Structures are given as structure tokens and as C-alpha cells.
């Protein structure tokens, strides 16, 4: 039976072909390379899968090498194909949001010609599926929209550059903005709760988040002309009730032609979006 595995910095999530789900906590060992890789191997190949799809946060080559994973630094330079070649199980490795986009197309939107997934969580990632084919670029790093510059000399991003889309649309971007306004350090979900209660500063943070999210999506509509944009990730889930007007807001600031043919919707896959995408990609490509 095929399984999809989503490797994150706090949890490794697994989705089996029959619908079974697993969630393994790994945050306590993610700075110990030997322990982390050993645990990862155990999770990936346990249960005797026939094939495995592996989704990883970061810059992943088409050959399965992780060049840079900002939130899982022990994977920097790690070559899955080389390290796990003796496992005896066919597997494929890719960026988590790229594979997530393929899963969105495969399970929910096969009628769409150009599907763009934008996932907002700890960071901001995106993936593109064109006529049923995942677009990964020349060497696997396409669709890093989170690191396109949206504000020259703007806020510091986790990548070390300034003004990236992710610096404004991410959990740390939201938390940083709230601290600037209130002086308080709160996690994103607590900021969301304050906004739901009508807290003025929290609502200002939400509005700024929506402003930059809309701006980045407008750029994406103009560049890719998708007929489907799917929004997912933990931050989207937390602030979901404030985003009902987002589709029309994005269309209103976009050019009429790309706005006329796009559907902007929300993922149904919840936190297993990467694992589901990895599963779908393994089914089709192995």
C-alpha cells in the first residue's frame, strides 16, 4: 500500500492510501541529525509500504537532495536517494507545497487547467500544476513565491533577505507586526482569538496580513493566469473567518482578464495537505 509522508520541523505526518493517518512528534530531536534521520527512516518505511511519496519543507532538487530547509537545518545537504537507496522501496521526494499542489489537483480540482496552491504557515510556500503536470522548474526550485520581493528594503525574512512576501504573510510575520503595535509577544493563534473578540490592535494586524496576501495573490494572477487558486496552511486555517472577502478583494485589484477566469478557494486537506500530495505524486509517478 502506498503512503505519503510530510516531513516538518515539529511533526512528520503520514497518510496511507486507505485513509489512515499518523502524526509523529519530532521537534525534540530535529537538531540532532543522527537521531532525526534514524527516526525519519523508521517512519517512512514502517508498515511495509509498496511505494512512498516524501514531502519536505525547503529547496529540494529533482534528484531528491535537500539544498536548504530553513526550519529543519539538519536536512541541509541531505540526499534522500543516496541515504535510503538500500531500503528496497520505491520512493519520490519533493518540496512539500509543490507536492501539496499536485494533491489538490489530483483529489479535488482535476477539471482545472492551471492550479496554484499558496500555503501560509510558519512560512509561505506555493506550487503550480499545469494540465495535470507539476511545474518544478529546471532544477526543482520553482514557485518559491514566498521569497519574491513585495516590499523593497522591507521586513526581514527567514531567508535573510528583506521584503519577501513571506515576511508579511507567515506566522512570524503576523507575530512580529502584533509585537510592534502592542509590545506583546503572542503566538498567531492567540492573536486570532483577540481579533475575534474585537481587539483593535489584533484587527489591524489581520488587515495588514490581508493587504499583503491580496497583493501577492494579485502578482501571482498576473504572472501565472491560473483558473484555480487554492489557499491552505495553518495560518489560513487560524484566520479563516476573516478571509471570506479575500477572493473578491484579490479580483478587484487585479487585471480584468486573469480575474475573470480564476476561482479562489480553500483547501479541504487541512494539516495533511503535504502528505496527501506526496501520496498522490507517488501513485502517479512511481
PDB file of C-alpha atoms in Angstrom:
ATOM      1  CA  UNK A   1       0.000   0.000   0.000  1.00  0.00           C
ATOM      2  CA  UNK A   2       1.226   3.480  -0.886  1.00  0.00           C
ATOM      3  CA  UNK A   3       1.884   6.110   1.777  1.00  0.00           C
ATOM      4  CA  UNK A   4       2.560   9.827   1.748  1.00  0.00           C
ATOM      5  CA  UNK A   5       4.937  11.369   4.285  1.00  0.00           C
ATOM      6  CA  UNK A   6       5.210  15.082   5.083  1.00  0.00           C
ATOM      7  CA  UNK A   7       8.435  15.949   6.912  1.00  0.00           C
ATOM      8  CA  UNK A   8       8.072  19.056   9.075  1.00  0.00           C
ATOM      9  CA  UNK A   9      10.101  20.653  11.831  1.00  0.00           C
ATOM     10  CA  UNK A  10       7.638  19.734  14.576  1.00  0.00           C
ATOM     11  CA  UNK A  11       5.740  16.742  13.186  1.00  0.00           C
ATOM     12  CA  UNK A  12       6.096  14.121  10.495  1.00  0.00           C
ATOM     13  CA  UNK A  13       2.619  13.424   9.111  1.00  0.00           C
ATOM     14  CA  UNK A  14       1.669  10.247   7.293  1.00  0.00           C
ATOM     15  CA  UNK A  15      -1.318   9.471   5.095  1.00  0.00           C
ATOM     16  CA  UNK A  16      -1.871   5.929   3.815  1.00  0.00           C
ATOM     17  CA  UNK A  17      -3.738   5.062   0.646  1.00  0.00           C
ATOM     18  CA  UNK A  18      -6.587   3.567   2.700  1.00  0.00           C
ATOM     19  CA  UNK A  19      -7.054   6.860   4.599  1.00  0.00           C
ATOM     20  CA  UNK A  20      -5.148   6.011   7.791  1.00  0.00           C
ATOM     21  CA  UNK A  21      -3.336   8.973   9.323  1.00  0.00           C
ATOM     22  CA  UNK A  22      -0.307   9.204  11.602  1.00  0.00           C
ATOM     23  CA  UNK A  23       1.353  12.152  13.322  1.00  0.00           C
ATOM     24  CA  UNK A  24       4.829  11.772  14.811  1.00  0.00           C
ATOM     25  CA  UNK A  25       6.334  14.441  17.074  1.00  0.00           C
ATOM     26  CA  UNK A  26       9.973  15.149  16.137  1.00  0.00           C
ATOM     27  CA  UNK A  27      10.605  18.706  17.328  1.00  0.00           C
ATOM     28  CA  UNK A  28      12.625  17.476  20.320  1.00  0.00           C
ATOM     29  CA  UNK A  29      15.177  15.730  18.056  1.00  0.00           C
ATOM     30  CA  UNK A  30      15.247  18.000  15.000  1.00  0.00           C
ATOM     31  CA  UNK A  31      18.656  19.462  15.969  1.00  0.00           C
ATOM     32  CA  UNK A  32      20.256  16.008  16.338  1.00  0.00           C
ATOM     33  CA  UNK A  33      20.976  14.875  12.785  1.00  0.00           C
ATOM     34  CA  UNK A  34      21.718  11.243  13.546  1.00  0.00           C
ATOM     35  CA  UNK A  35      18.594  10.750  15.679  1.00  0.00           C
ATOM     36  CA  UNK A  36      16.390  12.713  13.296  1.00  0.00           C
ATOM     37  CA  UNK A  37      17.457  10.759  10.199  1.00  0.00           C
ATOM     38  CA  UNK A  38      17.097   7.448  12.046  1.00  0.00           C
ATOM     39  CA  UNK A  39      13.575   8.362  13.175  1.00  0.00           C
ATOM     40  CA  UNK A  40      12.695   9.609   9.708  1.00  0.00           C
ATOM     41  CA  UNK A  41      13.797   6.346   8.099  1.00  0.00           C
ATOM     42  CA  UNK A  42      11.738   4.402  10.623  1.00  0.00           C
ATOM     43  CA  UNK A  43       8.594   6.464   9.939  1.00  0.00           C
ATOM     44  CA  UNK A  44       8.970   6.419   6.150  1.00  0.00           C
ATOM     45  CA  UNK A  45       9.438   2.692   5.702  1.00  0.00           C
ATOM     46  CA  UNK A  46       7.467   1.209   8.610  1.00  0.00           C
ATOM     47  CA  UNK A  47       4.342  -0.778   7.742  1.00  0.00           C
ATOM     48  CA  UNK A  48       5.887  -2.265   4.567  1.00  0.00           C
ATOM     49  CA  UNK A  49       4.623   0.306   2.048  1.00  0.00           C
ATOM     50  CA  UNK A  50       4.735  -0.610  -1.646  1.00  0.00           C
ATOM     51  CA  UNK A  51       5.680   2.971  -2.613  1.00  0.00           C
ATOM     52  CA  UNK A  52       6.302   6.204  -0.697  1.00  0.00           C
ATOM     53  CA  UNK A  53       5.973   9.879  -1.522  1.00  0.00           C
ATOM     54  CA  UNK A  54       8.031  12.206   0.687  1.00  0.00           C
ATOM     55  CA  UNK A  55       7.279  15.913   1.030  1.00  0.00           C
ATOM     56  CA  UNK A  56       9.948  18.132   2.612  1.00  0.00           C
ATOM     57  CA  UNK A  57       9.880  21.836   3.509  1.00  0.00           C
ATOM     58  CA  UNK A  58      12.697  23.575   1.664  1.00  0.00           C
ATOM     59  CA  UNK A  59      14.614  23.690  -1.604  1.00  0.00           C
ATOM     60  CA  UNK A  60      14.604  20.106  -2.895  1.00  0.00           C
ATOM     61  CA  UNK A  61      16.221  19.064  -6.183  1.00  0.00           C
ATOM     62  CA  UNK A  62      14.541  16.747  -8.679  1.00  0.00           C
ATOM     63  CA  UNK A  63      17.045  14.079  -7.630  1.00  0.00           C
ATOM     64  CA  UNK A  64      15.887  14.182  -4.004  1.00  0.00           C
ATOM     65  CA  UNK A  65      18.622  16.276  -2.411  1.00  0.00           C
ATOM     66  CA  UNK A  66      17.660  18.959   0.114  1.00  0.00           C
ATOM     67  CA  UNK A  67      19.747  22.033  -0.626  1.00  0.00           C
ATOM     68  CA  UNK A  68      18.241  24.229   2.088  1.00  0.00           C
ATOM     69  CA  UNK A  69      15.496  23.619   4.648  1.00  0.00           C
ATOM     70  CA  UNK A  70      15.143  26.752   6.824  1.00  0.00           C
ATOM     71  CA  UNK A  71      13.101  25.038   9.561  1.00  0.00           C
ATOM     72  CA  UNK A  72      14.873  21.645   9.526  1.00  0.00           C
ATOM     73  CA  UNK A  73      18.512  22.588   9.299  1.00  0.00           C
ATOM     74  CA  UNK A  74      19.779  19.019   9.868  1.00  0.00           C
ATOM     75  CA  UNK A  75      18.412  18.197   6.411  1.00  0.00           C
ATOM     76  CA  UNK A  76      20.549  20.836   4.657  1.00  0.00           C
ATOM     77  CA  UNK A  77      22.572  18.914   2.066  1.00  0.00           C
ATOM     78  CA  UNK A  78      20.806  15.618   2.843  1.00  0.00           C
ATOM     79  CA  UNK A  79      20.369  13.333  -0.160  1.00  0.00           C
ATOM     80  CA  UNK A  80      17.350  11.080   0.344  1.00  0.00           C
ATOM     81  CA  UNK A  81      18.022   8.958  -2.742  1.00  0.00           C
ATOM     82  CA  UNK A  82      21.574   8.253  -1.670  1.00  0.00           C
ATOM     83  CA  UNK A  83      20.878   7.711   2.039  1.00  0.00           C
ATOM     84  CA  UNK A  84      17.810   5.480   1.624  1.00  0.00           C
ATOM     85  CA  UNK A  85      18.760   3.625  -1.560  1.00  0.00           C
ATOM     86  CA  UNK A  86      19.096   0.368   0.396  1.00  0.00           C
ATOM     87  CA  UNK A  87      15.507   0.464   1.711  1.00  0.00           C
ATOM     88  CA  UNK A  88      14.169  -1.619  -1.167  1.00  0.00           C
ATOM     89  CA  UNK A  89      11.045   0.545  -1.517  1.00  0.00           C
ATOM     90  CA  UNK A  90      10.452   2.907  -4.464  1.00  0.00           C
ATOM     91  CA  UNK A  91      10.076   6.497  -3.284  1.00  0.00           C
ATOM     92  CA  UNK A  92       9.930  10.016  -4.641  1.00  0.00           C
ATOM     93  CA  UNK A  93      10.923  13.237  -2.854  1.00  0.00           C
ATOM     94  CA  UNK A  94       9.789  16.808  -3.442  1.00  0.00           C
ATOM     95  CA  UNK A  95       9.057  20.185  -1.897  1.00  0.00           C
ATOM     96  CA  UNK A  96       6.071  19.967   0.451  1.00  0.00           C
ATOM     97  CA  UNK A  97       3.950  22.680  -1.156  1.00  0.00           C
ATOM     98  CA  UNK A  98       4.781  21.581  -4.701  1.00  0.00           C
ATOM     99  CA  UNK A  99       3.518  18.104  -3.882  1.00  0.00           C
ATOM    100  CA  UNK A 100       0.612  19.611  -1.960  1.00  0.00           C
ATOM    101  CA  UNK A 101      -0.428  21.427  -5.137  1.00  0.00           C
ATOM    102  CA  UNK A 102      -0.394  18.159  -7.049  1.00  0.00           C
ATOM    103  CA  UNK A 103      -2.609  16.615  -4.380  1.00  0.00           C
ATOM    104  CA  UNK A 104      -5.079  19.497  -4.651  1.00  0.00           C
ATOM    105  CA  UNK A 105      -5.338  18.943  -8.390  1.00  0.00           C
ATOM    106  CA  UNK A 106      -5.469  15.132  -8.180  1.00  0.00           C
ATOM    107  CA  UNK A 107      -8.128  14.846  -5.486  1.00  0.00           C
ATOM    108  CA  UNK A 108     -10.260  17.991  -5.812  1.00  0.00           C
ATOM    109  CA  UNK A 109      -9.630  20.006  -8.984  1.00  0.00           C
ATOM    110  CA  UNK A 110      -8.839  17.745 -11.956  1.00  0.00           C
ATOM    111  CA  UNK A 111     -11.060  19.904 -14.135  1.00  0.00           C
ATOM    112  CA  UNK A 112      -8.671  22.871 -13.734  1.00  0.00           C
ATOM    113  CA  UNK A 113      -6.019  23.722 -16.310  1.00  0.00           C
ATOM    114  CA  UNK A 114      -3.650  25.833 -14.162  1.00  0.00           C
ATOM    115  CA  UNK A 115      -3.826  25.331 -10.395  1.00  0.00           C
ATOM    116  CA  UNK A 116      -1.809  27.401  -7.941  1.00  0.00           C
ATOM    117  CA  UNK A 117      -1.568  26.431  -4.277  1.00  0.00           C
ATOM    118  CA  UNK A 118      -0.448  29.064  -1.768  1.00  0.00           C
ATOM    119  CA  UNK A 119       0.158  27.677   1.720  1.00  0.00           C
ATOM    120  CA  UNK A 120       0.704  30.068   4.626  1.00  0.00           C
ATOM    121  CA  UNK A 121       2.047  28.728   7.906  1.00  0.00           C
ATOM    122  CA  UNK A 122       5.425  29.098   9.575  1.00  0.00           C
ATOM    123  CA  UNK A 123       6.487  30.341   6.145  1.00  0.00           C
ATOM    124  CA  UNK A 124       4.819  30.820   2.769  1.00  0.00           C
ATOM    125  CA  UNK A 125       5.127  28.248   0.011  1.00  0.00           C
ATOM    126  CA  UNK A 126       3.431  27.656  -3.309  1.00  0.00           C
ATOM    127  CA  UNK A 127       3.100  25.063  -6.037  1.00  0.00           C
ATOM    128  CA  UNK A 128       1.793  25.011  -9.607  1.00  0.00           C
ATOM    129  CA  UNK A 129       0.110  22.259 -11.624  1.00  0.00           C
ATOM    130  CA  UNK A 130      -0.342  22.861 -15.361  1.00  0.00           C
ATOM    131  CA  UNK A 131      -2.606  20.462 -17.283  1.00  0.00           C
ATOM    132  CA  UNK A 132      -2.041  17.765 -14.684  1.00  0.00           C
ATOM    133  CA  UNK A 133       1.740  18.160 -14.591  1.00  0.00           C
ATOM    134  CA  UNK A 134       3.619  19.568 -11.599  1.00  0.00           C
ATOM    135  CA  UNK A 135       5.791  22.527 -12.622  1.00  0.00           C
ATOM    136  CA  UNK A 136       9.076  22.416 -10.707  1.00  0.00           C
ATOM    137  CA  UNK A 137      11.377  24.452 -12.954  1.00  0.00           C
ATOM    138  CA  UNK A 138      14.763  23.484 -14.365  1.00  0.00           C
ATOM    139  CA  UNK A 139      16.220  22.015 -11.171  1.00  0.00           C
ATOM    140  CA  UNK A 140      13.304  21.744  -8.761  1.00  0.00           C
ATOM    141  CA  UNK A 141      13.105  25.153  -7.080  1.00  0.00           C
ATOM    142  CA  UNK A 142      10.226  26.771  -8.986  1.00  0.00           C
ATOM    143  CA  UNK A 143       7.342  28.549  -7.258  1.00  0.00           C
ATOM    144  CA  UNK A 144       9.198  29.962  -4.270  1.00  0.00           C
ATOM    145  CA  UNK A 145       6.685  32.816  -4.271  1.00  0.00           C
ATOM    146  CA  UNK A 146       7.249  33.365  -0.565  1.00  0.00           C
ATOM    147  CA  UNK A 147      10.622  34.802  -1.497  1.00  0.00           C
ATOM    148  CA  UNK A 148       9.584  37.190  -4.206  1.00  0.00           C
ATOM    149  CA  UNK A 149      10.150  40.760  -3.068  1.00  0.00           C
ATOM    150  CA  UNK A 150       6.901  42.535  -2.315  1.00  0.00           C
ATOM    151  CA  UNK A 151       8.360  45.491  -0.374  1.00  0.00           C
ATOM    152  CA  UNK A 152      11.803  46.878  -1.271  1.00  0.00           C
ATOM    153  CA  UNK A 153      14.021  47.061   1.855  1.00  0.00           C
ATOM    154  CA  UNK A 154      11.066  45.765   3.881  1.00  0.00           C
ATOM    155  CA  UNK A 155      10.809  43.441   6.859  1.00  0.00           C
ATOM    156  CA  UNK A 156      13.463  40.773   7.427  1.00  0.00           C
ATOM    157  CA  UNK A 157      12.537  37.352   6.066  1.00  0.00           C
ATOM    158  CA  UNK A 158      13.648  33.964   7.429  1.00  0.00           C
ATOM    159  CA  UNK A 159      15.743  33.541   4.265  1.00  0.00           C
ATOM    160  CA  UNK A 160      17.893  36.544   5.237  1.00  0.00           C
ATOM    161  CA  UNK A 161      16.540  38.871   2.554  1.00  0.00           C
ATOM    162  CA  UNK A 162      14.226  41.799   3.157  1.00  0.00           C
ATOM    163  CA  UNK A 163      10.739  42.500   1.898  1.00  0.00           C
ATOM    164  CA  UNK A 164       9.792  38.948   0.893  1.00  0.00           C
ATOM    165  CA  UNK A 165       6.093  38.057   0.700  1.00  0.00           C
ATOM    166  CA  UNK A 166       6.686  35.535   3.496  1.00  0.00           C
ATOM    167  CA  UNK A 167       7.967  38.272   5.816  1.00  0.00           C
ATOM    168  CA  UNK A 168       4.414  39.669   5.878  1.00  0.00           C
ATOM    169  CA  UNK A 169       2.321  36.551   5.291  1.00  0.00           C
ATOM    170  CA  UNK A 170       3.507  33.931   7.786  1.00  0.00           C
ATOM    171  CA  UNK A 171       3.081  33.154  11.455  1.00  0.00           C
ATOM    172  CA  UNK A 172       6.273  35.010  12.371  1.00  0.00           C
ATOM    173  CA  UNK A 173       5.318  37.980  10.201  1.00  0.00           C
ATOM    174  CA  UNK A 174       1.966  38.288  11.955  1.00  0.00           C
ATOM    175  CA  UNK A 175       3.545  37.864  15.396  1.00  0.00           C
ATOM    176  CA  UNK A 176       6.195  40.494  14.616  1.00  0.00           C
ATOM    177  CA  UNK A 177       3.582  43.010  13.476  1.00  0.00           C
ATOM    178  CA  UNK A 178       1.489  42.463  16.611  1.00  0.00           C
ATOM    179  CA  UNK A 179       4.551  42.980  18.819  1.00  0.00           C
ATOM    180  CA  UNK A 180       5.304  46.267  17.016  1.00  0.00           C
ATOM    181  CA  UNK A 181       1.789  47.511  17.730  1.00  0.00           C
ATOM    182  CA  UNK A 182       1.254  46.156  21.247  1.00  0.00           C
ATOM    183  CA  UNK A 183       4.675  45.354  22.691  1.00  0.00           C
ATOM    184  CA  UNK A 184       3.415  41.823  23.409  1.00  0.00           C
ATOM    185  CA  UNK A 185       4.872  38.575  22.137  1.00  0.00           C
ATOM    186  CA  UNK A 186       1.949  36.278  21.340  1.00  0.00           C
ATOM    187  CA  UNK A 187       1.614  33.264  19.018  1.00  0.00           C
ATOM    188  CA  UNK A 188      -0.517  33.666  15.917  1.00  0.00           C
ATOM    189  CA  UNK A 189      -3.478  31.671  17.245  1.00  0.00           C
ATOM    190  CA  UNK A 190      -3.773  33.953  20.297  1.00  0.00           C
ATOM    191  CA  UNK A 191      -3.681  36.996  18.025  1.00  0.00           C
ATOM    192  CA  UNK A 192      -6.502  35.417  16.025  1.00  0.00           C
ATOM    193  CA  UNK A 193      -8.526  34.895  19.206  1.00  0.00           C
ATOM    194  CA  UNK A 194      -8.032  38.538  20.191  1.00  0.00           C
ATOM    195  CA  UNK A 195      -9.167  39.619  16.726  1.00  0.00           C
ATOM    196  CA  UNK A 196     -12.306  37.506  17.059  1.00  0.00           C
ATOM    197  CA  UNK A 197     -13.048  39.380  20.294  1.00  0.00           C
ATOM    198  CA  UNK A 198     -12.666  42.726  18.526  1.00  0.00           C
ATOM    199  CA  UNK A 199      -9.228  43.739  19.833  1.00  0.00           C
ATOM    200  CA  UNK A 200      -8.233  46.824  17.818  1.00  0.00           C
ATOM    201  CA  UNK A 201      -4.521  46.028  17.501  1.00  0.00           C
ATOM    202  CA  UNK A 202      -5.169  42.420  16.545  1.00  0.00           C
ATOM    203  CA  UNK A 203      -7.664  43.525  13.903  1.00  0.00           C
ATOM    204  CA  UNK A 204      -5.103  45.960  12.476  1.00  0.00           C
ATOM    205  CA  UNK A 205      -2.647  43.077  12.191  1.00  0.00           C
ATOM    206  CA  UNK A 206      -5.251  40.968  10.408  1.00  0.00           C
ATOM    207  CA  UNK A 207      -5.963  43.798   7.978  1.00  0.00           C
ATOM    208  CA  UNK A 208      -2.270  44.225   7.150  1.00  0.00           C
ATOM    209  CA  UNK A 209      -1.920  40.473   6.650  1.00  0.00           C
ATOM    210  CA  UNK A 210      -4.871  40.517   4.231  1.00  0.00           C
ATOM    211  CA  UNK A 211      -3.451  43.526   2.406  1.00  0.00           C
ATOM    212  CA  UNK A 212      -0.153  41.780   1.675  1.00  0.00           C
ATOM    213  CA  UNK A 213      -1.803  38.432   0.986  1.00  0.00           C
ATOM    214  CA  UNK A 214      -4.046  40.114  -1.600  1.00  0.00           C
ATOM    215  CA  UNK A 215      -1.112  41.941  -3.169  1.00  0.00           C
ATOM    216  CA  UNK A 216       0.942  38.761  -3.557  1.00  0.00           C
ATOM    217  CA  UNK A 217      -2.017  36.862  -4.991  1.00  0.00           C
ATOM    218  CA  UNK A 218      -2.604  39.669  -7.486  1.00  0.00           C
ATOM    219  CA  UNK A 219       1.022  39.304  -8.623  1.00  0.00           C
ATOM    220  CA  UNK A 220       0.504  35.549  -8.987  1.00  0.00           C
ATOM    221  CA  UNK A 221      -2.651  36.030 -11.079  1.00  0.00           C
ATOM    222  CA  UNK A 222      -0.794  38.372 -13.408  1.00  0.00           C
ATOM    223  CA  UNK A 223       2.214  36.044 -13.751  1.00  0.00           C
ATOM    224  CA  UNK A 224       0.576  32.589 -13.985  1.00  0.00           C
ATOM    225  CA  UNK A 225      -3.039  33.285 -15.088  1.00  0.00           C
ATOM    226  CA  UNK A 226      -4.404  30.315 -13.076  1.00  0.00           C
ATOM    227  CA  UNK A 227      -8.017  29.207 -13.296  1.00  0.00           C
ATOM    228  CA  UNK A 228      -7.789  27.933  -9.713  1.00  0.00           C
ATOM    229  CA  UNK A 229      -6.001  29.310  -6.650  1.00  0.00           C
ATOM    230  CA  UNK A 230      -6.169  27.187  -3.500  1.00  0.00           C
ATOM    231  CA  UNK A 231      -5.258  28.652  -0.113  1.00  0.00           C
ATOM    232  CA  UNK A 232      -4.064  26.370   2.668  1.00  0.00           C
ATOM    233  CA  UNK A 233      -1.772  26.071   5.675  1.00  0.00           C
ATOM    234  CA  UNK A 234      -2.074  26.689   9.393  1.00  0.00           C
ATOM    235  CA  UNK A 235      -2.293  30.500   9.257  1.00  0.00           C
ATOM    236  CA  UNK A 236      -5.074  30.351   6.667  1.00  0.00           C
ATOM    237  CA  UNK A 237      -6.962  27.945   8.932  1.00  0.00           C
ATOM    238  CA  UNK A 238      -6.496  30.108  12.040  1.00  0.00           C
ATOM    239  CA  UNK A 239      -7.635  33.327  10.340  1.00  0.00           C
ATOM    240  CA  UNK A 240     -10.180  31.680   8.038  1.00  0.00           C
ATOM    241  CA  UNK A 241     -13.202  33.637   9.289  1.00  0.00           C
ATOM    242  CA  UNK A 242     -11.514  36.928   8.330  1.00  0.00           C
ATOM    243  CA  UNK A 243     -10.801  35.787   4.762  1.00  0.00           C
ATOM    244  CA  UNK A 244     -14.287  35.364   3.342  1.00  0.00           C
ATOM    245  CA  UNK A 245     -13.952  38.518   1.241  1.00  0.00           C
ATOM    246  CA  UNK A 246     -10.440  37.672   0.022  1.00  0.00           C
ATOM    247  CA  UNK A 247     -11.409  36.205  -3.393  1.00  0.00           C
ATOM    248  CA  UNK A 248     -13.322  39.316  -4.420  1.00  0.00           C
ATOM    249  CA  UNK A 249     -10.705  41.572  -2.880  1.00  0.00           C
ATOM    250  CA  UNK A 250      -7.953  39.974  -4.972  1.00  0.00           C
ATOM    251  CA  UNK A 251     -10.029  40.112  -8.146  1.00  0.00           C
ATOM    252  CA  UNK A 252     -10.889  43.773  -7.559  1.00  0.00           C
ATOM    253  CA  UNK A 253      -7.215  44.827  -7.610  1.00  0.00           C
ATOM    254  CA  UNK A 254      -6.235  42.508 -10.490  1.00  0.00           C
ATOM    255  CA  UNK A 255      -6.479  42.987 -14.224  1.00  0.00           C
ATOM    256  CA  UNK A 256      -9.892  42.031 -15.583  1.00  0.00           C
ATOM    257  CA  UNK A 257      -8.830  39.169 -17.868  1.00  0.00           C
ATOM    258  CA  UNK A 258      -6.944  36.988 -15.332  1.00  0.00           C
ATOM    259  CA  UNK A 259      -9.527  37.883 -12.689  1.00  0.00           C
ATOM    260  CA  UNK A 260     -12.376  36.769 -14.933  1.00  0.00           C
ATOM    261  CA  UNK A 261     -11.369  33.117 -15.162  1.00  0.00           C
ATOM    262  CA  UNK A 262      -9.973  32.343 -11.706  1.00  0.00           C
ATOM    263  CA  UNK A 263     -11.641  30.570  -8.809  1.00  0.00           C
ATOM    264  CA  UNK A 264     -10.060  31.315  -5.427  1.00  0.00           C
ATOM    265  CA  UNK A 265     -10.906  28.684  -2.845  1.00  0.00           C
ATOM    266  CA  UNK A 266      -9.665  26.988   0.338  1.00  0.00           C
ATOM    267  CA  UNK A 267      -8.048  23.572   0.754  1.00  0.00           C
ATOM    268  CA  UNK A 268     -10.055  20.724   2.271  1.00  0.00           C
ATOM    269  CA  UNK A 269      -6.922  18.757   3.207  1.00  0.00           C
ATOM    270  CA  UNK A 270      -6.191  20.663   6.421  1.00  0.00           C
ATOM    271  CA  UNK A 271      -2.853  19.769   8.043  1.00  0.00           C
ATOM    272  CA  UNK A 272      -2.331  16.670   5.856  1.00  0.00           C
ATOM    273  CA  UNK A 273      -2.066  18.715   2.667  1.00  0.00           C
ATOM    274  CA  UNK A 274       1.621  17.815   2.164  1.00  0.00           C
ATOM    275  CA  UNK A 275       1.187  14.120   2.996  1.00  0.00           C
ATOM    276  CA  UNK A 276      -1.832  13.887   0.687  1.00  0.00           C
ATOM    277  CA  UNK A 277       0.122  15.497  -2.123  1.00  0.00           C
ATOM    278  CA  UNK A 278       3.077  13.162  -1.578  1.00  0.00           C
ATOM    279  CA  UNK A 279       0.721  10.189  -1.689  1.00  0.00           C
ATOM    280  CA  UNK A 280      -0.870  11.355  -4.945  1.00  0.00           C
ATOM    281  CA  UNK A 281       2.504  12.061  -6.546  1.00  0.00           C
ATOM    282  CA  UNK A 282       3.807   8.591  -5.638  1.00  0.00           C
ATOM    283  CA  UNK A 283       0.649   6.977  -7.055  1.00  0.00           C
ATOM    284  CA  UNK A 284       1.052   8.704 -10.399  1.00  0.00           C
ATOM    285  CA  UNK A 285       4.844   8.789 -10.782  1.00  0.00           C
ATOM    286  CA  UNK A 286       6.163   5.501  -9.339  1.00  0.00           C
TER     287      UNK A 286
END
